[in-house]
Tab-separated table of C-alpha atoms and ligand atoms in Angstrom:
chain	number	residue	atom	x	y	z
A	221	MET	CA	-25.777	25.636	5.413
A	222	SER	CA	-26.267	25.509	9.155
A	223	GLU	CA	-24.166	22.851	10.851
A	224	ASN	CA	-27.102	21.797	13.002
A	225	ASP	CA	-29.554	21.715	10.145
A	226	SER	CA	-31.624	18.574	10.685
A	227	ARG	CA	-31.544	17.933	6.913
A	228	THR	CA	-27.759	17.698	6.863
A	229	LEU	CA	-26.381	14.242	6.092
A	230	TRP	CA	-23.371	13.422	8.278
A	231	VAL	CA	-20.920	10.863	6.964
A	232	ALA	CA	-17.729	9.619	8.618
A	233	ILE	CA	-15.097	7.951	6.442
A	234	ILE	CA	-12.509	5.916	8.336
A	235	GLY	CA	-9.281	6.087	6.343
A	236	SER	CA	-7.859	8.821	4.108
A	237	GLY	CA	-6.352	6.676	1.356
A	238	PRO	CA	-7.559	6.763	-2.257
A	239	ALA	CA	-10.751	4.845	-1.459
A	240	GLY	CA	-11.683	7.207	1.370
A	241	TYR	CA	-10.971	10.300	-0.700
A	242	TYR	CA	-12.856	9.109	-3.797
A	243	THR	CA	-15.853	8.332	-1.573
A	244	ALA	CA	-15.690	11.821	-0.074
A	245	GLU	CA	-15.413	13.333	-3.561
A	246	GLY	CA	-18.445	11.391	-4.755
A	247	LEU	CA	-20.458	12.519	-1.733
A	248	VAL	CA	-19.735	16.233	-1.850
A	249	LYS	CA	-19.958	16.466	-5.640
A	250	ASN	CA	-23.459	15.082	-5.646
A	251	ALA	CA	-25.025	16.577	-2.522
A	252	GLU	CA	-25.057	20.026	-0.985
A	253	ASN	CA	-26.509	19.439	2.425
A	254	ILE	CA	-23.782	17.106	3.568
A	255	ARG	CA	-20.809	17.028	5.926
A	256	VAL	CA	-18.033	14.501	5.494
A	257	ASP	CA	-15.417	13.841	8.161
A	258	ILE	CA	-12.420	11.799	7.001
A	259	VAL	CA	-10.723	10.229	10.011
A	260	ASP	CA	-7.208	8.763	9.868
A	261	ARG	CA	-5.022	7.113	12.487
A	262	LEU	CA	-2.004	9.019	11.171
A	263	PRO	CA	-1.591	12.804	11.411
A	264	THR	CA	-1.017	12.785	7.630
A	265	PRO	CA	-3.506	11.866	4.888
A	266	TYR	CA	-3.402	9.734	1.708
A	267	GLY	CA	-2.713	6.200	2.981
A	268	LEU	CA	-0.518	4.153	0.663
A	269	ILE	CA	0.031	7.091	-1.689
A	270	ARG	CA	2.378	8.436	0.974
A	271	GLY	CA	3.372	5.176	2.674
A	272	GLY	CA	3.295	2.552	-0.093
A	273	VAL	CA	3.752	3.904	-3.624
A	274	ALA	CA	7.448	3.798	-4.496
A	275	PRO	CA	9.440	6.910	-3.536
A	276	ASP	CA	10.951	7.133	-7.056
A	277	HIS	CA	7.496	7.101	-8.707
A	278	GLN	CA	6.621	10.696	-7.885
A	279	SER	CA	4.306	11.209	-10.854
A	280	ILE	CA	1.939	8.562	-9.437
A	281	LYS	CA	1.855	10.449	-6.147
A	282	GLY	CA	0.559	13.476	-8.101
A	283	VAL	CA	-2.953	12.089	-7.492
A	284	MET	CA	-2.646	13.687	-4.032
A	285	ARG	CA	-3.505	17.012	-5.685
A	286	ARG	CA	-6.915	15.659	-6.586
A	287	TYR	CA	-7.534	14.583	-2.993
A	288	GLU	CA	-6.308	17.961	-1.800
A	289	LYS	CA	-9.011	19.561	-3.915
A	290	THR	CA	-11.608	17.415	-2.176
A	291	SER	CA	-10.207	18.489	1.183
A	292	GLY	CA	-10.618	22.081	0.054
A	293	ASN	CA	-14.387	21.580	-0.171
A	294	GLU	CA	-16.050	23.414	2.713
A	295	ASN	CA	-18.100	20.332	3.561
A	296	VAL	CA	-15.106	18.034	4.023
A	297	ARG	CA	-12.895	17.831	7.102
A	298	PHE	CA	-9.755	15.770	7.711
A	299	LEU	CA	-9.314	14.566	11.284
A	300	GLY	CA	-5.918	12.944	11.632
A	301	ASN	CA	-4.152	11.200	14.500
A	302	LEU	CA	-7.384	9.505	15.585
A	303	GLU	CA	-7.567	5.729	15.409
A	304	VAL	CA	-10.979	4.129	15.242
A	305	GLY	CA	-11.035	1.087	17.494
A	306	ARG	CA	-8.456	2.618	19.853
A	307	ASP	CA	-9.343	6.295	20.420
A	308	VAL	CA	-12.977	6.128	19.433
A	309	SER	CA	-15.143	3.096	18.690
A	310	LEU	CA	-17.025	2.280	15.531
A	311	ALA	CA	-20.208	2.153	17.654
A	312	GLU	CA	-19.593	5.740	18.794
A	313	LEU	CA	-19.092	6.888	15.212
A	314	ARG	CA	-22.258	5.116	14.110
A	315	GLU	CA	-24.150	6.852	16.885
A	316	MET	CA	-22.847	10.277	15.826
A	317	TYR	CA	-23.036	9.985	12.025
A	318	ASP	CA	-25.833	9.069	9.645
A	319	ALA	CA	-23.508	6.757	7.717
A	320	VAL	CA	-20.019	5.384	8.320
A	321	VAL	CA	-17.658	4.146	5.600
A	322	ILE	CA	-14.744	1.845	6.436
A	323	ALA	CA	-11.799	2.712	4.143
A	324	THR	CA	-8.981	1.346	6.273
A	325	GLY	CA	-7.101	-0.526	3.526
A	326	ALA	CA	-5.198	-3.754	4.107
A	327	PRO	CA	-2.151	-2.853	6.195
A	328	ASN	CA	-1.011	-6.312	7.346
A	329	ASP	CA	1.314	-8.684	5.520
A	330	ARG	CA	-0.066	-12.064	4.541
A	331	ARG	CA	2.370	-14.587	5.990
A	332	LEU	CA	4.187	-17.149	3.877
A	333	GLY	CA	2.894	-19.968	6.083
A	334	ILE	CA	6.004	-22.135	5.651
A	335	PRO	CA	8.448	-23.429	8.274
A	336	GLY	CA	10.773	-20.662	9.447
A	337	ASP	CA	8.656	-17.711	8.330
A	338	ASP	CA	9.032	-16.176	11.803
A	339	LYS	CA	12.845	-16.070	11.719
A	340	ALA	CA	14.716	-12.794	12.067
A	341	GLY	CA	15.420	-11.508	8.591
A	342	VAL	CA	11.938	-12.232	7.175
A	343	VAL	CA	10.337	-8.814	6.720
A	344	GLY	CA	6.957	-8.561	4.996
A	345	SER	CA	6.569	-5.961	2.289
A	346	ALA	CA	4.070	-3.836	4.276
A	347	ALA	CA	6.752	-3.382	6.912
A	348	PHE	CA	9.689	-3.102	4.482
A	349	VAL	CA	7.978	-0.648	2.128
A	350	GLY	CA	6.592	1.246	5.139
A	351	TRP	CA	10.157	1.489	6.489
A	352	TYR	CA	11.724	2.977	3.370
A	353	ASN	CA	8.711	5.243	2.855
A	354	GLY	CA	8.771	6.674	6.403
A	355	HIS	CA	5.474	5.201	7.657
A	356	PRO	CA	5.502	5.935	11.426
A	357	ASP	CA	4.651	2.280	12.247
A	358	PHE	CA	7.874	1.074	10.613
A	359	ALA	CA	10.301	4.004	10.794
A	360	ASP	CA	12.311	2.214	13.502
A	361	LEU	CA	12.313	-1.207	11.799
A	362	SER	CA	16.053	-1.090	10.915
A	363	PRO	CA	16.119	-4.182	8.688
A	364	ASP	CA	19.586	-5.742	8.609
A	365	LEU	CA	20.984	-4.922	5.173
A	366	ALA	CA	24.494	-6.118	5.967
A	367	VAL	CA	23.708	-9.115	3.801
A	368	LYS	CA	25.072	-10.198	0.438
A	369	SER	CA	21.833	-11.587	-0.933
A	370	VAL	CA	18.150	-10.655	-0.618
A	371	ALA	CA	15.191	-12.783	-1.756
A	372	VAL	CA	12.047	-10.907	-2.735
A	373	ILE	CA	9.096	-13.263	-3.055
A	374	GLY	CA	6.300	-12.334	-5.446
A	375	ASN	CA	5.808	-11.462	-9.087
A	376	GLY	CA	3.758	-8.305	-8.769
A	377	ASN	CA	4.615	-4.612	-8.901
A	378	VAL	CA	5.285	-4.450	-5.154
A	379	ALA	CA	8.094	-7.008	-5.570
A	380	VAL	CA	9.426	-4.981	-8.511
A	381	ASP	CA	9.328	-1.803	-6.360
A	382	VAL	CA	11.276	-3.477	-3.559
A	383	VAL	CA	14.067	-4.798	-5.794
A	384	ARG	CA	14.310	-1.501	-7.689
A	385	VAL	CA	14.558	0.596	-4.506
A	386	LEU	CA	17.224	-1.773	-3.158
A	387	ALA	CA	19.152	-1.685	-6.443
A	388	LYS	CA	19.125	2.006	-7.330
A	389	THR	CA	22.059	4.279	-6.620
A	390	THR	CA	21.837	7.524	-4.622
A	391	GLY	CA	21.913	9.401	-7.928
A	392	GLU	CA	19.046	7.358	-9.321
A	393	MET	CA	17.030	8.077	-6.161
A	394	ALA	CA	17.913	11.781	-5.985
A	395	ALA	CA	14.511	12.977	-7.198
A	396	SER	CA	12.639	10.612	-4.880
A	397	ASP	CA	11.312	11.033	-1.346
A	398	LEU	CA	13.074	7.955	-0.017
A	399	THR	CA	13.717	8.564	3.681
A	400	SER	CA	17.309	9.561	4.444
A	401	TYR	CA	17.745	6.712	6.965
A	402	ALA	CA	16.668	4.149	4.335
A	403	SER	CA	18.876	5.759	1.714
A	404	HIS	CA	21.920	5.523	4.014
A	405	ALA	CA	21.146	1.929	4.985
A	406	ILE	CA	20.671	0.840	1.354
A	407	GLN	CA	23.813	2.568	0.111
A	408	ALA	CA	25.842	1.092	2.996
A	409	SER	CA	24.473	-2.401	2.374
A	410	ALA	CA	26.559	-5.295	1.185
A	411	ILE	CA	23.993	-6.526	-1.354
A	412	GLU	CA	25.457	-8.249	-4.419
A	413	ASP	CA	22.565	-10.496	-5.405
A	414	LEU	CA	18.849	-9.806	-5.485
A	415	TRP	CA	16.315	-12.519	-6.243
A	416	MET	CA	12.765	-12.012	-7.433
A	417	LEU	CA	10.928	-15.302	-7.189
A	418	GLY	CA	7.461	-16.370	-8.278
A	419	ARG	CA	5.665	-19.689	-8.079
A	420	ARG	CA	3.972	-19.173	-11.433
A	421	GLY	CA	5.349	-18.580	-14.918
A	422	PRO	CA	6.269	-15.369	-16.763
A	423	VAL	CA	2.876	-15.115	-18.482
A	424	GLU	CA	0.961	-15.320	-15.184
A	425	ALA	CA	3.277	-12.872	-13.404
A	426	LYS	CA	1.305	-9.827	-12.304
A	427	PHE	CA	3.877	-7.094	-12.848
A	428	THR	CA	3.191	-4.556	-15.574
A	429	HIS	CA	5.546	-3.971	-18.494
A	430	LYS	CA	6.553	-0.426	-17.559
A	431	GLU	CA	7.642	-1.489	-14.074
A	432	LEU	CA	9.377	-4.635	-15.365
A	433	GLY	CA	11.149	-2.613	-18.066
A	434	GLU	CA	12.643	-0.285	-15.441
A	435	LEU	CA	14.567	-3.262	-14.060
A	436	GLY	CA	16.503	-3.352	-17.326
A	437	GLU	CA	17.657	0.250	-16.947
A	438	LEU	CA	19.360	0.186	-13.565
A	439	GLU	CA	22.776	1.785	-13.351
A	440	ASN	CA	24.448	-0.696	-11.007
A	441	CYS	CA	22.313	-3.788	-11.300
A	442	VAL	CA	21.891	-6.241	-14.161
A	443	ALA	CA	18.615	-8.110	-14.602
A	444	LEU	CA	19.050	-11.796	-15.436
A	445	VAL	CA	16.646	-14.555	-16.333
A	446	ASP	CA	17.091	-18.061	-17.672
A	447	ALA	CA	15.972	-17.994	-21.329
A	448	GLY	CA	14.582	-21.514	-20.869
A	449	GLN	CA	11.921	-20.092	-18.524
A	450	ILE	CA	10.460	-17.775	-21.175
A	451	PRO	CA	7.766	-19.400	-23.325
A	452	ASP	CA	7.699	-18.816	-27.091
A	453	GLU	CA	3.930	-18.336	-27.055
A	454	LEU	CA	1.561	-16.584	-24.662
A	455	GLY	CA	-0.857	-19.494	-24.667
A	456	ASP	CA	-4.560	-19.135	-24.088
A	457	ILE	CA	-4.973	-15.778	-22.316
A	458	PRO	CA	-7.671	-13.085	-22.486
A	459	GLU	CA	-7.227	-10.845	-25.519
A	460	LYS	CA	-6.974	-7.649	-23.501
A	461	ALA	CA	-3.969	-9.058	-21.596
A	462	ILE	CA	-1.998	-9.792	-24.779
A	463	PRO	CA	-0.261	-6.372	-25.215
A	464	VAL	CA	1.052	-6.207	-21.623
A	465	LYS	CA	2.120	-9.846	-21.530
A	466	THR	CA	3.838	-9.557	-24.917
A	467	LYS	CA	5.833	-6.573	-23.660
A	468	ASN	CA	6.684	-8.428	-20.446
A	469	LEU	CA	8.060	-11.374	-22.400
A	470	ASN	CA	10.062	-9.028	-24.621
A	471	HIS	CA	11.647	-7.434	-21.547
A	472	LEU	CA	12.463	-10.866	-20.150
A	473	ARG	CA	13.999	-11.963	-23.483
A	474	ALA	CA	16.239	-8.893	-23.326
A	475	PHE	CA	17.227	-9.718	-19.725
A	476	ALA	CA	18.075	-13.266	-20.806
A	477	GLU	CA	20.728	-11.797	-23.125
A	478	ASN	CA	22.460	-9.938	-20.275
A	479	ASP	CA	25.771	-11.010	-18.798
A	480	ALA	CA	26.035	-11.505	-15.033
A	481	GLY	CA	29.357	-9.638	-15.032
A	482	ASP	CA	27.902	-6.516	-16.670
A	483	LYS	CA	27.235	-4.652	-13.394
A	484	PRO	CA	28.230	-4.991	-9.723
A	485	VAL	CA	24.802	-6.174	-8.509
A	486	ARG	CA	22.822	-9.028	-10.074
A	487	LEU	CA	19.043	-9.354	-10.080
A	488	HIS	CA	18.015	-12.975	-10.682
A	489	ILE	CA	14.405	-13.273	-11.838
A	490	ALA	CA	13.151	-16.822	-11.404
A	491	PHE	CA	9.758	-18.319	-12.174
A	492	CYS	CA	8.016	-21.590	-11.327
A	493	ALA	CA	9.617	-21.774	-7.884
A	494	ARG	CA	7.614	-21.766	-4.669
A	495	PRO	CA	9.178	-21.202	-1.256
A	496	VAL	CA	8.823	-24.251	0.999
A	497	GLU	CA	11.170	-23.533	3.913
A	498	ILE	CA	13.203	-20.708	5.352
A	499	LEU	CA	16.644	-21.910	6.306
A	500	GLY	CA	18.815	-20.843	9.220
A	501	ASP	CA	18.875	-21.101	12.969
A	502	LYS	CA	17.306	-17.991	14.506
A	503	ARG	CA	18.266	-15.798	11.556
A	504	VAL	CA	17.626	-16.405	7.897
A	505	THR	CA	20.543	-17.876	5.984
A	506	GLY	CA	18.694	-19.150	2.946
A	507	LEU	CA	15.493	-20.133	1.233
A	508	ARG	CA	14.433	-23.565	-0.014
A	509	LEU	CA	12.239	-23.536	-3.103
A	510	GLU	CA	10.346	-26.240	-4.915
A	511	LYS	CA	10.108	-26.142	-8.695
A	512	THR	CA	6.544	-26.028	-10.000
A	513	ARG	CA	4.942	-27.167	-13.252
A	514	PHE	CA	1.760	-26.090	-14.978
A	515	GLU	CA	-0.991	-28.711	-15.063
A	516	ASP	CA	-4.779	-28.435	-15.383
A	517	GLY	CA	-4.671	-24.645	-15.076
A	518	LYS	CA	-2.622	-24.749	-11.857
A	519	TYR	CA	1.007	-24.588	-10.805
A	520	LEU	CA	1.787	-27.753	-8.843
A	521	GLY	CA	4.885	-28.742	-6.869
A	522	THR	CA	7.254	-31.166	-8.606
A	523	GLY	CA	9.046	-32.368	-5.468
A	524	LYS	CA	12.354	-31.041	-6.873
A	525	THR	CA	13.852	-28.482	-4.528
A	526	PHE	CA	16.804	-26.118	-4.633
A	527	ASP	CA	18.267	-23.653	-2.112
A	528	ILE	CA	19.463	-20.107	-2.437
A	529	GLU	CA	21.581	-18.254	0.101
A	530	CYS	CA	20.108	-15.030	1.446
A	531	GLY	CA	20.197	-13.004	4.645
A	532	LEU	CA	16.959	-11.086	4.103
A	533	ILE	CA	13.637	-12.277	2.712
A	534	VAL	CA	10.896	-9.850	1.736
A	535	PRO	CA	7.628	-11.646	0.938
A	536	CYS	CA	5.391	-9.499	-1.300
A	537	ILE	CA	2.491	-11.910	-1.415
A	538	GLY	CA	-0.519	-9.859	-0.400
A	539	TYR	CA	-2.127	-8.060	2.497
A	540	LEU	CA	-4.928	-8.436	5.014
A	541	SER	CA	-7.173	-5.785	6.541
A	542	ASP	CA	-7.483	-5.239	10.275
A	543	PRO	CA	-10.771	-6.320	11.835
A	544	MET	CA	-12.783	-3.636	13.604
A	545	GLU	CA	-15.002	-4.291	16.597
A	546	GLY	CA	-18.624	-3.821	15.577
A	547	ALA	CA	-18.225	-4.883	11.909
A	548	THR	CA	-18.365	-8.455	10.629
A	549	PHE	CA	-14.941	-9.544	9.376
A	550	ASP	CA	-13.805	-12.458	7.220
A	551	GLU	CA	-10.530	-13.586	8.838
A	552	GLY	CA	-9.622	-15.947	5.972
A	553	ARG	CA	-9.958	-13.384	3.204
A	554	GLY	CA	-8.858	-10.537	5.471
A	555	LEU	CA	-11.652	-8.153	4.494
A	556	PHE	CA	-15.124	-6.937	5.476
A	557	PRO	CA	-17.827	-9.019	3.734
A	558	ASN	CA	-20.223	-6.716	1.948
A	559	GLU	CA	-22.843	-6.535	-0.717
A	560	ASP	CA	-21.739	-3.959	-3.317
A	561	GLY	CA	-19.965	-1.998	-0.615
A	562	LYS	CA	-22.694	-2.227	2.002
A	563	ILE	CA	-22.010	-4.095	5.238
A	564	GLU	CA	-25.292	-3.319	6.951
A	565	ASP	CA	-27.713	-0.462	7.425
A	566	ARG	CA	-25.723	2.827	7.408
A	567	LEU	CA	-22.359	1.002	7.398
A	568	TYR	CA	-20.300	0.737	4.190
A	569	VAL	CA	-16.848	-0.335	3.071
A	570	VAL	CA	-14.614	0.736	0.167
A	571	GLY	CA	-11.141	0.100	-1.257
A	572	TRP	CA	-8.839	-2.680	-0.124
A	573	ALA	CA	-10.897	-3.208	3.041
A	574	ARG	CA	-13.785	-4.076	0.700
A	575	ARG	CA	-12.102	-5.907	-2.192
A	576	GLY	CA	-8.828	-7.133	-0.755
A	577	PRO	CA	-5.450	-5.896	-2.020
A	578	THR	CA	-6.118	-5.781	-5.734
A	579	GLY	CA	-6.181	-3.170	-8.449
A	580	THR	CA	-4.505	0.167	-8.883
A	581	ILE	CA	-5.195	3.539	-7.312
A	582	GLY	CA	-7.703	4.183	-10.104
A	583	THR	CA	-9.677	1.034	-9.229
A	584	ASN	CA	-10.694	2.739	-6.000
A	585	ARG	CA	-12.405	5.541	-7.900
A	586	PRO	CA	-15.480	3.703	-9.232
A	587	ASP	CA	-15.540	1.779	-5.958
A	588	GLY	CA	-15.690	4.923	-3.782
A	589	MET	CA	-17.915	6.859	-6.186
A	590	GLY	CA	-20.361	3.930	-6.360
A	591	VAL	CA	-20.640	3.683	-2.590
A	592	ALA	CA	-21.085	7.459	-2.333
A	593	GLU	CA	-23.938	7.236	-4.831
A	594	ARG	CA	-25.474	4.422	-2.845
A	595	ILE	CA	-25.264	6.329	0.450
A	596	LEU	CA	-26.923	9.371	-1.101
A	597	ALA	CA	-29.692	7.202	-2.518
A	598	GLU	CA	-30.477	5.191	0.594
A	599	VAL	CA	-29.427	7.035	3.743
A	600	SER	CA	-31.475	9.902	5.070
A	601	PRO	CA	-30.425	12.334	7.794
A	602	ARG	CA	-31.547	11.347	11.262
A	603	GLY	CA	-31.622	14.975	12.321
A	604	LYS	CA	-28.749	14.509	14.745
A	605	ALA	CA	-26.466	17.411	15.474
A	606	CYS	CA	-23.252	15.480	14.953
A	607	CYS	CA	-21.238	18.624	14.578
A	608	GLY	CA	-18.260	18.675	16.868
A	609	GLY	CA	-18.996	15.232	18.346
A	610	LEU	CA	-15.616	13.793	17.486
A	611	ASP	CA	-13.777	16.939	18.538
A	612	ARG	CA	-15.608	16.802	21.875
A	613	ILE	CA	-14.653	13.153	22.417
A	614	ALA	CA	-11.042	13.914	21.491
A	615	SER	CA	-10.834	16.816	23.907
A	616	GLU	CA	-12.501	14.831	26.739
A	617	ARG	CA	-10.088	11.938	26.187
A	618	GLY	CA	-7.054	14.133	25.667
A	619	PHE	CA	-6.394	13.207	22.016
A	620	ARG	CA	-4.701	15.612	19.679
A	621	ILE	CA	-6.561	15.688	16.358
A	622	THR	CA	-4.687	17.057	13.348
A	623	SER	CA	-6.520	19.078	10.722
A	624	PHE	CA	-5.849	19.394	6.995
A	625	ASP	CA	-4.163	22.745	7.721
A	626	ASP	CA	-1.875	20.921	10.137
A	627	TRP	CA	-0.991	18.453	7.379
A	628	LYS	CA	-0.163	21.345	5.055
A	629	LYS	CA	2.209	22.705	7.730
A	630	ILE	CA	3.901	19.292	8.023
A	631	GLU	CA	4.130	19.115	4.240
A	632	ALA	CA	5.594	22.622	4.012
A	633	ALA	CA	8.278	21.682	6.557
A	634	GLU	CA	9.085	18.511	4.604
A	635	ILE	CA	9.382	20.425	1.334
A	636	LYS	CA	11.563	23.081	2.994
A	637	ALA	CA	13.921	20.418	4.376
A	638	ALA	CA	14.318	18.627	1.012
A	639	GLN	CA	17.868	18.317	-0.314
A	640	GLY	CA	18.737	18.962	-3.960
A	641	VAL	CA	16.033	17.791	-6.352
A	642	ALA	CA	14.212	15.650	-3.782
A	643	PRO	CA	10.548	16.675	-3.479
A	644	ARG	CA	10.482	16.414	0.332
A	645	ALA	CA	12.353	15.098	3.358
A	646	LYS	CA	9.745	12.996	5.091
A	647	ILE	CA	9.017	13.275	8.778
A	648	SER	CA	8.377	9.732	9.896
A	649	HIS	CA	7.682	9.951	13.634
A	650	ILE	CA	4.319	11.144	14.933
A	651	GLU	CA	5.859	12.935	17.958
A	652	GLU	CA	8.094	14.920	15.613
A	653	MET	CA	5.072	15.963	13.534
A	654	LEU	CA	3.159	17.058	16.631
A	655	THR	CA	6.151	18.942	18.056
A	656	LEU	CA	6.526	20.743	14.761
A	657	LEU	CA	2.841	21.731	14.870
A	658	ASP	CA	3.232	22.997	18.447
A	659	LYS	CA	5.967	25.328	17.223
A	660	CYS	CA	4.015	26.640	14.212
B	184	LIG	C1	3.803	-1.045	-1.898
B	184	LIG	C2	2.626	-0.592	-2.731
B	184	LIG	C3	2.856	0.137	-3.875
B	184	LIG	C4	1.787	0.531	-4.671
B	184	LIG	N1	2.041	1.247	-5.789
B	184	LIG	C5	1.026	1.591	-6.604
B	184	LIG	C6	1.285	2.316	-7.797
B	184	LIG	O1	2.444	2.634	-8.114
B	184	LIG	N2	0.228	2.637	-8.598
B	184	LIG	C7	-1.056	2.278	-8.274
B	184	LIG	O2	-1.984	2.577	-9.035
B	184	LIG	N3	-1.333	1.600	-7.126
B	184	LIG	C8	-0.325	1.252	-6.297
B	184	LIG	N4	-0.595	0.567	-5.145
B	184	LIG	C9	-1.998	0.252	-4.805
B	184	LIG	C10	-2.696	1.444	-4.099
B	184	LIG	O3	-1.824	1.991	-3.160
B	184	LIG	C11	-4.006	0.950	-3.451
B	184	LIG	O4	-4.898	0.585	-4.499
B	184	LIG	C12	-4.698	1.994	-2.587
B	184	LIG	O5	-3.822	2.663	-1.725
B	184	LIG	C13	-5.799	1.342	-1.731
B	184	LIG	O6	-6.502	2.386	-1.146
B	184	LIG	P1	-7.278	2.284	0.234
B	184	LIG	O7	-7.832	3.644	0.473
B	184	LIG	O8	-8.204	1.132	0.213
B	184	LIG	O9	-6.173	1.923	1.353
B	184	LIG	P2	-4.941	2.736	1.912
B	184	LIG	O10	-4.268	3.531	0.887
B	184	LIG	O11	-4.130	1.747	2.657
B	184	LIG	O12	-5.576	3.757	2.987
B	184	LIG	C14	-6.099	3.307	4.216
B	184	LIG	C15	-6.046	4.441	5.234
B	184	LIG	O13	-6.782	4.045	6.404
B	184	LIG	C16	-6.094	4.479	7.565
B	184	LIG	N5	-6.522	3.623	8.678
B	184	LIG	C17	-6.326	2.291	8.816
B	184	LIG	N6	-6.893	1.837	9.947
B	184	LIG	C18	-7.467	2.922	10.553
B	184	LIG	C19	-8.216	3.090	11.756
B	184	LIG	N7	-8.485	2.060	12.570
B	184	LIG	N8	-8.647	4.332	12.072
B	184	LIG	C20	-8.384	5.388	11.259
B	184	LIG	N9	-7.671	5.261	10.103
B	184	LIG	C21	-7.241	4.048	9.746
B	184	LIG	C22	-4.624	4.314	7.175
B	184	LIG	O14	-3.770	5.087	8.004
B	184	LIG	C23	-4.635	4.752	5.722
B	184	LIG	O15	-4.402	6.147	5.624
B	184	LIG	C24	0.456	0.175	-4.315
B	184	LIG	C25	0.236	-0.575	-3.160
B	184	LIG	C26	1.315	-0.965	-2.380
B	184	LIG	C27	1.076	-1.784	-1.141
């Protein structure tokens, strides 16, 4: 195929997370005369697979191999270290490419929206998880872990990840790619009590049974729950949810049997409690919660409050996308309004930027594949010679784009530097990555 062939369809995908990669896969699998450029603001690909998924869940990160295969397709390019909206505008991309797909995820923490949520010691999960995972935006966060008690707010798998990573020993994390600075900070911490708090009940909690079960197997930390909070029956729930919810309740029943003195660190799992105020002067010293009760399909406040002492609060209550100049954005929902993935003519959206922060990695597959199918059905080449447009802009503006080969060099250096059974020692500063590439 000639790069300047007027029949070539040029597609730019902004974001190299699962949604971006599945879209690219769907495009190149189903069309020959196509070129796909995947642009990412980081020099490294894979979005939350690298910067979000828990460092001790390496098998989940294995999906990177599938994306790597897509990057190996001759019609796909990765252009890292290029931020759309800062280094190049969406309008410029739309001018250069026949279609543009926004796959930028939802990188911002949803705030608690209660008095005191701006105090030092409140660290949203995007930042906290990004910190322990070596995301360059948060590598220098240095959360204060010289605290005896940490409150993690949320009853989903992200909350479970955060408490597990804080509770595991160095040995338990040996085969993970937890950053060394986070590992040192966690092991040196003074944490004795972890709280995982949710405003709804155990049946409505969103965590999955495998992840919840892992909390019962921690070497140094005992999971505790008040037996009175666990219902005898599941109630009226969709049939397909019954197996997972049954297993969740069984795990919780086992935790309710545990003794607080069993292990040095205690994990208190509490339901039907919604945060109403963060206590402390400038720094967090505690959290005030209001008990909730179930009525008319909703959890409502009861007016009865209680306080817990804590020096760090990690809300895991959802994420918002970043707006992008040139695309309509719904500030309230924190996503790009769309109709089946289409924003407007030749502009599409996939993944968390499309749906909000829901679903698993696999949910992004039909999403990306469906949008790819739609692009192939409704966008025709405009006969523009887009080839090299972005590279030209980058060189004129003095930006350093990283290629997929560059990423493989960074990855090789990380694997080489790994200690013991760890899969890699992550490089978490962009300058360090670029310096390494200069030396290669
Ligand atoms: C803490 C955490 C743990 C998770 N663990 C699991 C798990 O164990 N299993 C599971 O199935 N799912 C898990 N998920 C969910 C899964 O990670 C998401 O479903 C998935 O990553 C969403 O994909 P995405 O491509 O929409 O967004 P992302 O993965 O966030 O990718 C977005 C990409 O866009 C790039 N980008 C953003 N803005 C710009 C810009 N302006 N210009 C260029 N590039 C940009 C980002 O750098 C990023 O690479 C987890 C999520 C979180 C938050």
